[in-house]
């Protein structure tokens, strides 16, 4: 397929113009015009680029791309190496950050709910981007009654990774809030919304106190681990729609 066609489909599907983000969404580095092989992954790291080049892919599609607001804009060190790799191989780099977190079915939050077996609240599902601070918190419930302790054990099993949990393991887990990645700053908004537990990727020092003092559980299940499902689902949707080979690589990251 043509690069421009893929770009149009991605921008339309993910409604990328609706978001004010910390990075450019869409085509970040322009490569060759025709795309037959696409490599997907969470982050446009050197390891993912090298894998794409070795496979003679025409493009990579990631959740964490480049050119973040506030970062040093000079092209040197590892930034130089990454950009040089893409340019030398005429590799397209597509990245979607918040639009991929928020998408109602393919997004990271929607896909995490699927992986964890969470029943998404109907109003949140109808318009998930309006739920909570910055519009990215999702709400739902486990399909069977569990305690927070059991819920954490199920989460660890589903993500194949031990989460950091602060809270009362015996508290019933009736209502859950979540936002994938580095959304620990939204914990207070989740508490205000009235939930038993909040799941995100990472933990910061104040979160532990907030959990202990509010009684609301806090789960840090991994930034990478909570965000590997959106881009995978997006790649599968592309493969179903177009005549393109799509390969997803889960390059492990303990963070
Ligand atoms: Zn992230």
XYZ file of N, CA and C and ligand atoms in Angstrom:
766
model
N 0.831 -1.192 0.000
C 0.000 0.000 0.000
C 0.875 1.254 0.000
N 0.251 2.364 -0.343
C 0.986 3.621 -0.342
C 1.088 4.173 1.090
N 2.213 4.786 1.380
C 2.404 5.375 2.701
C 1.282 6.359 3.031
N 0.923 7.184 2.031
C -0.095 8.212 2.261
C -1.445 7.606 2.647
N -1.731 6.423 2.078
C -2.998 5.754 2.386
C -3.005 5.266 3.845
N -1.879 4.686 4.253
C -1.771 4.217 5.641
C -1.867 5.395 6.609
N -1.193 6.470 6.253
C -1.206 7.665 7.097
C -2.632 8.199 7.276
N -3.358 8.242 6.157
C -4.741 8.735 6.199
C -5.606 7.832 7.073
N -5.452 6.528 6.894
C -6.263 5.571 7.660
C -5.960 5.694 9.159
N -4.679 5.793 9.503
C -4.292 5.898 10.908
C -4.819 7.194 11.530
N -4.625 8.311 10.820
C -5.062 9.603 11.357
C -6.578 9.645 11.533
N -7.303 9.037 10.601
C -8.768 9.026 10.679
C -9.231 8.087 11.777
N -8.677 6.874 11.794
C -9.094 5.878 12.778
C -8.821 6.355 14.199
N -7.678 6.957 14.406
C -7.282 7.367 15.758
C -7.695 8.809 16.083
N -8.319 9.487 15.128
C -8.778 10.870 15.327
C -7.674 11.732 15.939
N -6.505 11.656 15.327
C -5.326 12.256 15.962
C -5.384 13.783 16.096
N -6.176 14.451 15.270
C -6.216 15.921 15.369
C -6.992 16.389 16.596
N -7.728 15.475 17.241
C -8.524 15.837 18.412
C -7.664 16.040 19.668
N -6.418 15.602 19.596
C -5.588 15.583 20.803
C -4.507 16.656 20.790
N -4.342 17.293 21.936
C -3.198 18.172 22.118
C -2.206 17.344 22.931
N -1.054 17.061 22.335
C -0.185 16.026 22.899
C 1.231 16.558 23.160
N 2.062 15.731 23.752
C 3.452 16.098 24.075
C 4.408 15.746 22.952
N 3.885 15.222 21.859
C 4.717 14.825 20.727
C 3.874 14.910 19.462
N 4.523 14.975 18.289
C 3.730 14.937 17.064
C 3.147 13.538 16.852
N 1.848 13.475 16.547
C 1.213 12.190 16.248
C 1.121 12.010 14.743
N 1.407 10.798 14.291
C 1.325 10.513 12.865
C 2.693 10.151 12.311
N 2.943 10.582 11.072
C 4.226 10.285 10.436
C 5.295 11.216 11.013
N 6.240 10.654 11.757
C 7.294 11.473 12.385
C 8.540 11.556 11.510
N 8.836 10.477 10.797
C 9.963 10.483 9.863
C 9.476 9.846 8.566
N 9.702 10.572 7.470
C 9.221 10.102 6.176
C 10.241 9.162 5.532
N 9.758 7.999 5.125
C 10.601 7.040 4.419
C 10.048 6.776 3.036
N 10.199 5.542 2.556
C 9.755 5.228 1.184
C 8.233 5.311 1.044
N 7.796 5.467 -0.199
C 6.366 5.741 -0.429
C 5.492 4.492 -0.372
N 6.096 3.311 -0.595
C 5.271 2.108 -0.589
C 5.558 1.256 0.646
N 4.489 0.730 1.242
C 4.648 -0.057 2.465
C 4.060 -1.453 2.282
N 4.956 -2.441 2.362
C 4.526 -3.832 2.268
C 4.734 -4.581 3.579
N 5.707 -4.108 4.361
C 5.991 -4.759 5.643
C 6.080 -3.700 6.739
N 5.322 -3.930 7.800
C 5.230 -2.968 8.896
C 5.613 -3.657 10.209
N 6.516 -3.045 10.956
C 6.904 -3.570 12.268
C 6.270 -2.686 13.339
N 5.591 -3.312 14.313
C 4.985 -2.548 15.395
C 5.658 -2.887 16.727
N 5.624 -1.934 17.650
C 6.207 -2.122 18.977
C 5.827 -0.953 19.855
N 6.116 -1.049 21.143
C 5.707 0.014 22.070
C 6.534 1.280 21.842
N 7.844 1.130 21.672
C 8.739 2.288 21.630
C 9.665 2.223 20.414
N 9.905 3.383 19.801
C 10.815 3.458 18.651
C 12.262 3.476 19.143
N 12.641 2.405 19.817
C 13.998 2.262 20.350
C 14.930 1.774 19.244
N 16.228 1.843 19.536
C 17.213 1.352 18.557
C 16.980 -0.136 18.276
N 16.629 -0.894 19.315
C 16.413 -2.338 19.152
C 15.271 -2.614 18.170
N 14.201 -1.832 18.266
C 13.077 -2.038 17.345
C 13.460 -1.623 15.926
N 14.189 -0.510 15.815
C 14.642 -0.052 14.499
C 15.535 -1.109 13.846
N 16.476 -1.654 14.634
C 17.405 -2.653 14.096
C 16.644 -3.889 13.604
N 15.621 -4.275 14.370
C 14.807 -5.425 13.993
C 14.091 -5.129 12.670
N 13.553 -3.910 12.549
C 12.823 -3.519 11.334
C 13.755 -3.502 10.119
N 14.957 -2.973 10.316
C 15.927 -2.904 9.214
C 16.337 -4.314 8.793
N 16.599 -5.184 9.784
C 17.010 -6.557 9.486
C 15.935 -7.298 8.697
N 14.685 -6.974 8.967
C 13.564 -7.641 8.286
C 13.172 -6.938 6.987
N 13.913 -5.884 6.666
C 13.627 -5.071 5.474
C 12.200 -4.528 5.492
N 11.786 -4.084 6.672
C 10.457 -3.476 6.804
C 10.467 -2.093 6.162
N 9.278 -1.629 5.802
C 9.149 -0.313 5.177
C 8.769 0.762 6.179
N 8.243 0.334 7.322
C 7.800 1.309 8.328
C 7.756 0.668 9.698
N 7.893 1.517 10.724
C 7.578 1.065 12.079
C 6.414 1.917 12.579
N 5.623 1.317 13.462
C 4.474 1.988 14.063
C 4.562 1.758 15.561
N 4.622 2.860 16.330
C 4.839 2.743 17.773
C 3.899 3.648 18.566
N 3.869 3.390 19.881
C 3.138 4.264 20.817
C 4.053 5.394 21.294
N 5.286 5.061 21.603
C 6.264 6.067 22.045
C 7.225 6.370 20.897
N 6.984 7.496 20.236
C 7.862 7.904 19.148
C 8.936 8.857 19.638
N 9.203 9.869 18.839
C 10.299 10.798 19.119
C 9.779 12.238 19.225
N 10.719 13.154 19.473
C 10.452 14.602 19.466
C 9.463 15.020 20.558
N 9.750 14.613 21.804
C 8.883 14.944 22.934
C 9.089 16.392 23.354
N 8.007 17.030 23.721
C 8.053 18.416 24.180
C 8.968 18.509 25.414
N 9.833 19.508 25.393
C 10.691 19.714 26.556
C 12.004 18.953 26.496
N 12.126 18.000 25.579
C 13.389 17.255 25.505
C 14.401 18.045 24.664
N 15.661 17.781 24.875
C 16.734 18.436 24.119
C 16.516 18.146 22.627
N 16.311 19.201 21.814
C 15.998 18.945 20.403
C 17.221 18.692 19.520
N 18.423 18.749 20.069
C 19.595 18.538 19.215
C 19.702 17.061 18.830
N 20.213 16.850 17.619
C 20.287 15.480 17.094
C 21.684 14.940 17.315
N 21.883 14.335 18.475
C 23.198 13.757 18.782
C 23.009 12.552 19.702
N 24.105 11.826 19.907
C 24.066 10.650 20.788
C 23.091 9.605 20.264
N 22.294 9.054 21.197
C 21.376 7.978 20.805
C 20.294 8.487 19.854
N 19.924 9.787 20.003
C 18.921 10.360 19.086
C 19.443 10.371 17.656
N 20.731 10.745 17.522
C 21.346 10.761 16.191
C 21.341 9.352 15.593
N 21.727 8.373 16.422
C 21.803 6.986 15.923
C 20.453 6.482 15.442
N 19.424 6.776 16.224
C 18.080 6.304 15.852
C 17.634 6.938 14.534
N 17.761 8.269 14.452
C 17.304 8.978 13.248
C 18.124 8.544 12.043
N 19.439 8.381 12.249
C 20.312 7.945 11.159
C 19.893 6.568 10.649
N 19.519 5.684 11.569
C 19.082 4.336 11.180
C 17.840 4.418 10.297
N 16.874 5.226 10.716
C 15.625 5.353 9.947
C 15.912 5.952 8.570
N 16.700 7.026 8.530
C 16.954 7.710 7.259
C 17.778 6.837 6.311
N 18.794 6.144 6.852
C 19.670 5.328 6.008
C 18.901 4.194 5.334
N 17.834 3.718 6.015
C 17.066 2.599 5.456
C 15.775 3.051 4.807
N 15.570 4.372 4.730
C 14.343 4.906 4.127
C 13.106 4.339 4.831
N 13.220 4.220 6.153
C 12.184 3.620 6.993
C 11.219 4.700 7.483
N 9.922 4.492 7.299
C 8.926 5.426 7.834
C 8.748 5.181 9.333
N 8.606 6.251 10.081
C 8.333 6.109 11.518
C 6.983 6.758 11.818
N 6.012 5.923 12.191
C 4.689 6.401 12.602
C 4.572 6.256 14.118
N 4.070 7.298 14.785
C 3.896 7.217 16.235
C 2.566 7.855 16.628
N 1.847 7.182 17.519
C 0.590 7.724 18.056
C 0.598 7.565 19.565
N 0.578 8.678 20.260
C 0.652 8.653 21.718
C -0.758 8.693 22.325
N -1.242 9.863 22.743
C -2.570 9.920 23.383
C -3.697 9.348 22.512
N -3.683 9.566 21.180
C -4.760 8.972 20.385
C -4.829 7.449 20.510
N -3.683 6.831 20.775
C -3.672 5.376 20.916
C -4.031 4.945 22.348
N -3.804 5.815 23.318
C -4.267 5.488 24.675
C -5.788 5.478 24.709
N -6.379 6.428 23.996
C -7.804 6.715 24.178
C -8.750 5.972 23.242
N -8.259 5.374 22.168
C -9.182 4.802 21.180
C -10.149 3.798 21.842
N -11.456 3.912 21.540
C -12.460 3.121 22.258
C -12.339 1.600 22.121
N -11.711 1.094 21.056
C -11.564 -0.367 20.962
C -10.110 -0.812 20.804
N -9.321 -0.065 20.037
C -7.938 -0.480 19.775
C -6.948 0.103 20.774
N -7.393 1.066 21.558
C -6.478 1.814 22.428
C -5.906 1.007 23.583
N -4.883 1.567 24.204
C -4.235 0.888 25.326
C -5.196 0.637 26.487
N -6.037 1.621 26.787
C -6.962 1.451 27.915
C -8.024 0.389 27.604
N -8.534 0.411 26.396
C -9.534 -0.580 25.991
C -8.934 -1.978 25.974
N -7.719 -2.092 25.440
C -7.067 -3.391 25.331
C -6.643 -3.929 26.697
N -6.236 -3.020 27.605
C -5.871 -3.485 28.948
C -7.105 -4.056 29.648
N -8.252 -3.399 29.443
C -9.501 -3.903 30.033
C -9.775 -5.325 29.549
N -9.528 -5.554 28.277
C -9.744 -6.874 27.684
C -8.808 -7.913 28.316
N -7.540 -7.533 28.413
C -6.532 -8.454 28.964
C -6.833 -8.781 30.430
N -7.330 -7.789 31.178
C -7.600 -7.997 32.601
C -9.023 -8.495 32.858
N -9.819 -8.642 31.812
C -11.194 -9.123 31.978
C -12.088 -8.133 32.686
N -11.868 -6.837 32.453
C -12.682 -5.811 33.114
C -13.891 -5.449 32.259
N -15.038 -5.335 32.936
C -16.257 -4.881 32.275
C -16.225 -3.353 32.295
N -16.136 -2.754 31.108
C -16.034 -1.289 31.038
C -17.402 -0.672 31.299
N -17.448 0.384 32.102
C -18.718 1.073 32.371
C -19.257 1.651 31.067
N -20.576 1.509 30.891
C -21.179 1.866 29.609
C -20.955 3.310 29.201
N -21.159 4.241 30.110
C -20.985 5.652 29.739
C -19.521 5.941 29.415
N -18.637 5.277 30.154
C -17.207 5.465 29.880
C -16.855 4.883 28.512
N -17.511 3.780 28.170
C -17.237 3.126 26.893
C -17.767 3.970 25.730
N -18.958 4.587 25.967
C -19.567 5.408 24.915
C -18.690 6.613 24.605
N -18.093 7.156 25.632
C -17.248 8.332 25.407
C -16.096 8.335 26.397
N -15.170 7.405 26.221
C -14.113 7.244 27.213
C -13.245 8.476 27.395
N -13.116 9.272 26.343
C -12.205 10.411 26.480
C -12.765 11.503 27.383
N -14.016 11.405 27.779
C -14.548 12.420 28.696
C -14.432 11.971 30.149
N -14.038 10.744 30.367
C -13.990 10.228 31.740
C -12.721 10.629 32.467
N -12.846 11.457 33.492
C -11.702 11.722 34.361
C -10.752 12.794 33.892
N -9.718 13.002 34.694
C -8.743 14.056 34.432
C -8.077 13.843 33.092
N -7.964 14.878 32.306
C -7.385 14.823 30.959
C -8.130 13.834 30.063
N -9.285 13.357 30.546
C -10.125 12.513 29.715
C -9.576 11.146 29.401
N -8.671 10.641 30.221
C -8.068 9.367 29.848
C -8.281 8.252 30.867
N -8.983 8.563 31.957
C -9.213 7.506 32.941
C -10.433 6.686 32.525
N -10.274 5.388 32.587
C -11.393 4.494 32.283
C -11.885 3.853 33.578
N -13.176 3.469 33.577
C -13.774 2.864 34.768
C -14.459 1.550 34.399
N -14.442 0.632 35.350
C -15.093 -0.645 35.104
C -15.069 -1.510 36.342
N -15.337 -2.796 36.134
C -15.413 -3.722 37.269
C -14.970 -5.110 36.836
N -14.418 -5.883 37.784
C -14.103 -7.282 37.469
C -15.406 -8.046 37.208
N -15.344 -9.098 36.401
C -16.567 -9.814 36.036
C -17.094 -10.704 37.166
N -16.209 -11.078 38.088
C -16.659 -11.844 39.253
C -16.171 -11.109 40.500
N -16.904 -11.248 41.635
C -16.490 -10.520 42.844
C -15.131 -11.016 43.345
N -14.230 -10.108 43.561
C -12.895 -10.447 44.074
C -12.466 -9.399 45.105
N -11.461 -9.760 45.882
C -10.828 -8.790 46.777
C -9.697 -8.117 45.992
N -9.174 -7.037 46.547
C -8.045 -6.375 45.882
C -6.862 -7.332 45.756
N -6.646 -8.145 46.797
C -5.534 -9.105 46.760
C -5.673 -10.083 45.592
N -6.900 -10.575 45.408
C -7.134 -11.510 44.286
C -6.997 -10.789 42.953
N -7.468 -9.558 42.925
C -7.398 -8.784 41.683
C -5.943 -8.539 41.275
N -5.102 -8.244 42.258
C -3.674 -8.034 41.969
C -3.048 -9.331 41.450
N -3.410 -10.450 42.081
C -2.872 -11.747 41.640
C -3.294 -12.034 40.193
N -4.555 -11.726 39.871
C -5.041 -11.935 38.497
C -4.295 -11.026 37.511
N -4.050 -9.795 37.928
C -3.327 -8.837 37.085
C -1.908 -9.327 36.816
N -1.246 -9.789 37.872
C 0.121 -10.309 37.731
C 0.159 -11.475 36.743
N -0.853 -12.310 36.849
C -0.924 -13.477 35.973
C -1.155 -13.036 34.518
N -2.099 -12.104 34.328
C -2.455 -11.673 32.972
C -1.297 -10.947 32.283
N -0.550 -10.158 33.056
C 0.545 -9.366 32.465
C 1.895 -10.063 32.579
N 1.913 -11.205 33.275
C 3.131 -11.991 33.435
C 4.261 -11.173 34.055
N 3.895 -10.480 35.141
C 4.844 -9.550 35.739
C 4.306 -9.176 37.124
N 5.164 -9.142 38.166
C 4.657 -8.769 39.489
C 4.445 -7.250 39.592
N 3.229 -6.846 39.932
C 2.920 -5.420 40.066
C 3.319 -4.930 41.454
N 3.491 -3.620 41.581
C 3.643 -3.001 42.898
C 2.227 -2.666 43.366
N 1.870 -3.153 44.559
C 0.512 -2.899 45.080
C 0.599 -2.248 46.447
N -0.115 -1.141 46.603
C -0.235 -0.494 47.910
C -1.717 -0.482 48.249
N -2.101 -1.130 49.332
C -3.509 -1.119 49.692
C -3.882 -2.285 50.577
N -5.174 -2.375 50.883
C -5.709 -3.412 51.749
C -6.166 -4.587 50.877
N -5.433 -5.695 50.968
C -5.710 -6.854 50.106
C -7.099 -7.439 50.349
N -7.687 -7.174 51.523
C -9.006 -7.753 51.844
C -10.171 -6.881 51.386
N -9.873 -5.666 50.918
C -10.961 -4.768 50.487
C -11.639 -5.341 49.232
N -12.973 -5.347 49.197
C -13.652 -5.810 47.976
C -13.310 -4.906 46.797
N -13.120 -5.528 45.640
C -12.747 -4.784 44.434
C -13.974 -4.678 43.538
N -14.778 -3.632 43.763
C -16.030 -3.509 42.998
C -15.877 -2.566 41.817
N -15.209 -1.438 42.041
C -15.056 -0.468 40.944
C -13.576 -0.149 40.749
N -13.143 -0.237 39.503
C -11.725 -0.075 39.163
C -11.573 1.107 38.210
N -10.509 1.887 38.396
C -10.144 2.926 37.421
C -8.776 2.568 36.876
N -8.534 2.916 35.631
C -7.202 2.642 35.077
C -6.841 3.632 33.995
N -5.538 3.837 33.854
C -4.974 4.610 32.753
C -3.568 4.063 32.550
N -3.300 3.570 31.356
C -2.040 2.879 31.080
C -0.851 3.843 31.102
N 0.337 3.296 31.246
C 1.574 4.072 31.113
C 1.965 4.836 32.358
N 2.415 6.063 32.155
C 2.909 6.880 33.263
C 1.838 7.831 33.769
N 0.723 7.280 34.233
C -0.424 8.110 34.638
C -0.615 8.111 36.146
N 0.495 7.975 36.889
C 0.384 7.974 38.342
C -0.123 9.315 38.878
N 0.053 10.393 38.094
C -0.427 11.716 38.495
C -1.946 11.833 38.494
N -2.628 10.872 37.950
C -4.094 10.931 37.900
C -4.751 10.123 39.019
N -3.939 9.627 39.956
C -4.467 8.790 41.041
C -5.518 9.555 41.850
N -5.252 10.820 42.146
C -6.179 11.596 42.966
C -7.523 11.768 42.263
N -7.485 11.972 40.956
C -8.735 12.100 40.188
C -9.528 10.796 40.248
N -8.808 9.679 40.236
C -9.477 8.372 40.327
C -10.106 8.201 41.712
N -9.386 8.633 42.755
C -9.923 8.557 44.124
C -11.204 9.389 44.219
N -11.163 10.601 43.657
C -12.325 11.497 43.693
C -13.525 10.892 42.973
N -13.249 10.059 41.977
C -14.335 9.453 41.200
C -14.982 8.291 41.951
N -14.376 7.872 43.065
C -14.971 6.816 43.870
C -14.702 5.427 43.341
N -13.486 4.936 43.550
C -13.133 3.584 43.106
C -12.457 2.834 44.252
N -12.327 1.533 44.102
C -11.629 0.725 45.105
C -10.141 0.615 44.807
N -9.808 0.732 43.526
C -8.397 0.592 43.147
C -8.139 1.325 41.830
N -6.906 1.794 41.682
C -6.482 2.471 40.458
C -5.267 1.735 39.901
N -5.298 1.444 38.611
C -4.162 0.765 37.958
C -3.528 1.707 36.953
N -2.216 1.821 37.033
C -1.467 2.498 35.988
C -0.145 1.760 35.813
N 0.778 2.349 35.048
C 2.029 1.648 34.799
C 3.073 1.848 35.872
N 3.209 3.113 36.294
C 4.320 3.453 37.180
C 3.837 4.016 38.517
N 4.743 3.992 39.500
C 4.456 4.571 40.811
C 5.458 5.678 41.123
N 4.959 6.733 41.776
C 5.838 7.776 42.316
C 5.676 7.802 43.826
N 6.624 8.399 44.490
C 6.650 8.379 45.958
C 5.328 8.805 46.598
N 4.697 9.913 46.154
C 3.453 10.337 46.833
C 2.302 9.338 46.688
N 2.325 8.505 45.669
C 1.214 7.566 45.450
C 1.023 6.611 46.632
N 2.127 6.183 47.234
C 2.034 5.228 48.338
C 1.289 5.847 49.525
N 1.627 7.112 49.839
C 0.956 7.789 50.954
C -0.517 8.018 50.650
N -0.768 8.429 49.410
C -2.143 8.697 48.981
C -2.986 7.425 49.090
N -2.407 6.300 48.730
C -3.125 5.022 48.814
C -3.405 4.664 50.272
N -2.385 4.784 51.122
C -2.551 4.434 52.537
C -3.574 5.336 53.213
N -3.505 6.651 52.898
C -4.372 7.600 53.608
C -5.802 7.611 53.086
N -5.983 7.283 51.821
C -7.344 7.291 51.250
C -8.017 5.923 51.374
N -7.204 4.889 51.501
C -7.754 3.526 51.530
C -8.006 2.956 50.145
N -7.795 3.765 49.120
C -7.976 3.285 47.739
C -6.681 2.604 47.286
N -6.807 1.406 46.732
C -5.629 0.655 46.315
C -4.940 1.285 45.110
N -3.623 1.088 45.031
C -2.845 1.595 43.897
C -2.032 0.442 43.333
N -2.153 0.228 42.038
C -1.389 -0.838 41.371
C -0.527 -0.216 40.275
N 0.794 -0.419 40.369
C 1.704 -0.047 39.279
C 2.075 -1.345 38.577
N 1.479 -1.550 37.417
C 1.621 -2.847 36.734
C 2.657 -2.818 35.608
N 3.375 -1.695 35.486
C 4.412 -1.595 34.451
C 3.978 -0.690 33.307
N 4.818 0.308 33.002
C 4.510 1.234 31.902
C 4.459 0.454 30.581
N 5.511 -0.312 30.355
C 5.568 -1.109 29.129
C 4.471 -2.184 29.117
N 4.342 -2.881 30.234
C 3.394 -4.009 30.293
C 1.956 -3.559 30.056
N 1.595 -2.360 30.523
C 0.207 -1.906 30.335
C -0.011 -1.287 28.955
N 1.082 -1.029 28.219
C 0.929 -0.336 26.934
C 1.337 -1.176 25.722
N 1.525 -2.470 25.925
C 1.952 -3.260 24.759
C 0.769 -3.779 23.943
N -0.450 -3.593 24.438
C -1.597 -4.205 23.759
C -2.262 -3.316 22.709
N -2.170 -1.987 22.882
C -2.823 -1.073 21.937
C -2.196 -1.130 20.558
N -0.882 -0.967 20.510
C -0.208 -0.922 19.206
C -0.284 -2.290 18.514
N -0.337 -3.342 19.334
C -0.482 -4.701 18.778
C -1.853 -4.831 18.099
N -2.888 -4.370 18.786
C -4.251 -4.425 18.236
C -4.362 -3.541 16.988
N -3.708 -2.395 17.026
C -3.747 -1.485 15.877
C -3.093 -2.145 14.660
N -1.978 -2.815 14.883
C -1.284 -3.525 13.806
C -2.150 -4.636 13.225
N -2.866 -5.339 14.104
C -3.747 -6.416 13.639
C -4.896 -5.850 12.802
N -5.374 -4.676 13.189
C -6.453 -4.023 12.421
C -5.945 -3.623 11.033
N -4.707 -3.172 10.963
C -4.109 -2.800 9.665
C -3.972 -4.038 8.773
N -3.483 -5.128 9.378
C -3.295 -6.368 8.618
C -4.628 -6.905 8.086
N -5.703 -6.687 8.858
C -7.026 -7.167 8.440
C -7.602 -6.293 7.318
N -7.215 -5.034 7.303
C -7.792 -4.058 6.376
C -7.017 -3.969 5.053
N -5.690 -4.137 5.135
C -4.849 -3.898 3.959
C -3.945 -5.098 3.665
N -3.406 -5.100 2.470
C -2.495 -6.146 2.051
C -1.067 -5.789 2.488
N -0.863 -5.846 3.798
C 0.432 -5.475 4.378
C 0.805 -6.539 5.402
N 2.073 -6.917 5.430
C 2.534 -7.854 6.463
C 2.855 -7.055 7.721
N 2.273 -7.436 8.840
C 2.490 -6.691 10.084
C 3.106 -7.614 11.131
N 4.212 -7.180 11.710
C 4.914 -7.985 12.715
C 5.065 -7.175 13.997
N 4.546 -7.716 15.114
C 4.642 -7.035 16.411
C 5.807 -7.617 17.208
N 6.613 -6.738 17.794
C 7.714 -7.199 18.641
C 7.577 -6.618 20.040
N 7.544 -7.501 21.019
C 7.468 -7.096 22.422
C 8.892 -7.113 22.975
N 9.548 -5.972 22.902
C 10.917 -5.865 23.406
C 10.836 -5.531 24.892
N 11.191 -6.509 25.723
C 10.938 -6.411 27.158
C 11.518 -5.154 27.784
N 10.759 -4.589 28.718
C 11.205 -3.408 29.454
C 10.666 -3.549 30.874
N 11.538 -3.615 31.883
C 11.060 -3.825 33.246
C 10.339 -2.611 33.847
N 10.450 -1.436 33.196
C 9.837 -0.220 33.760
C 8.319 -0.243 33.547
Zn 3.511 5.526 27.628
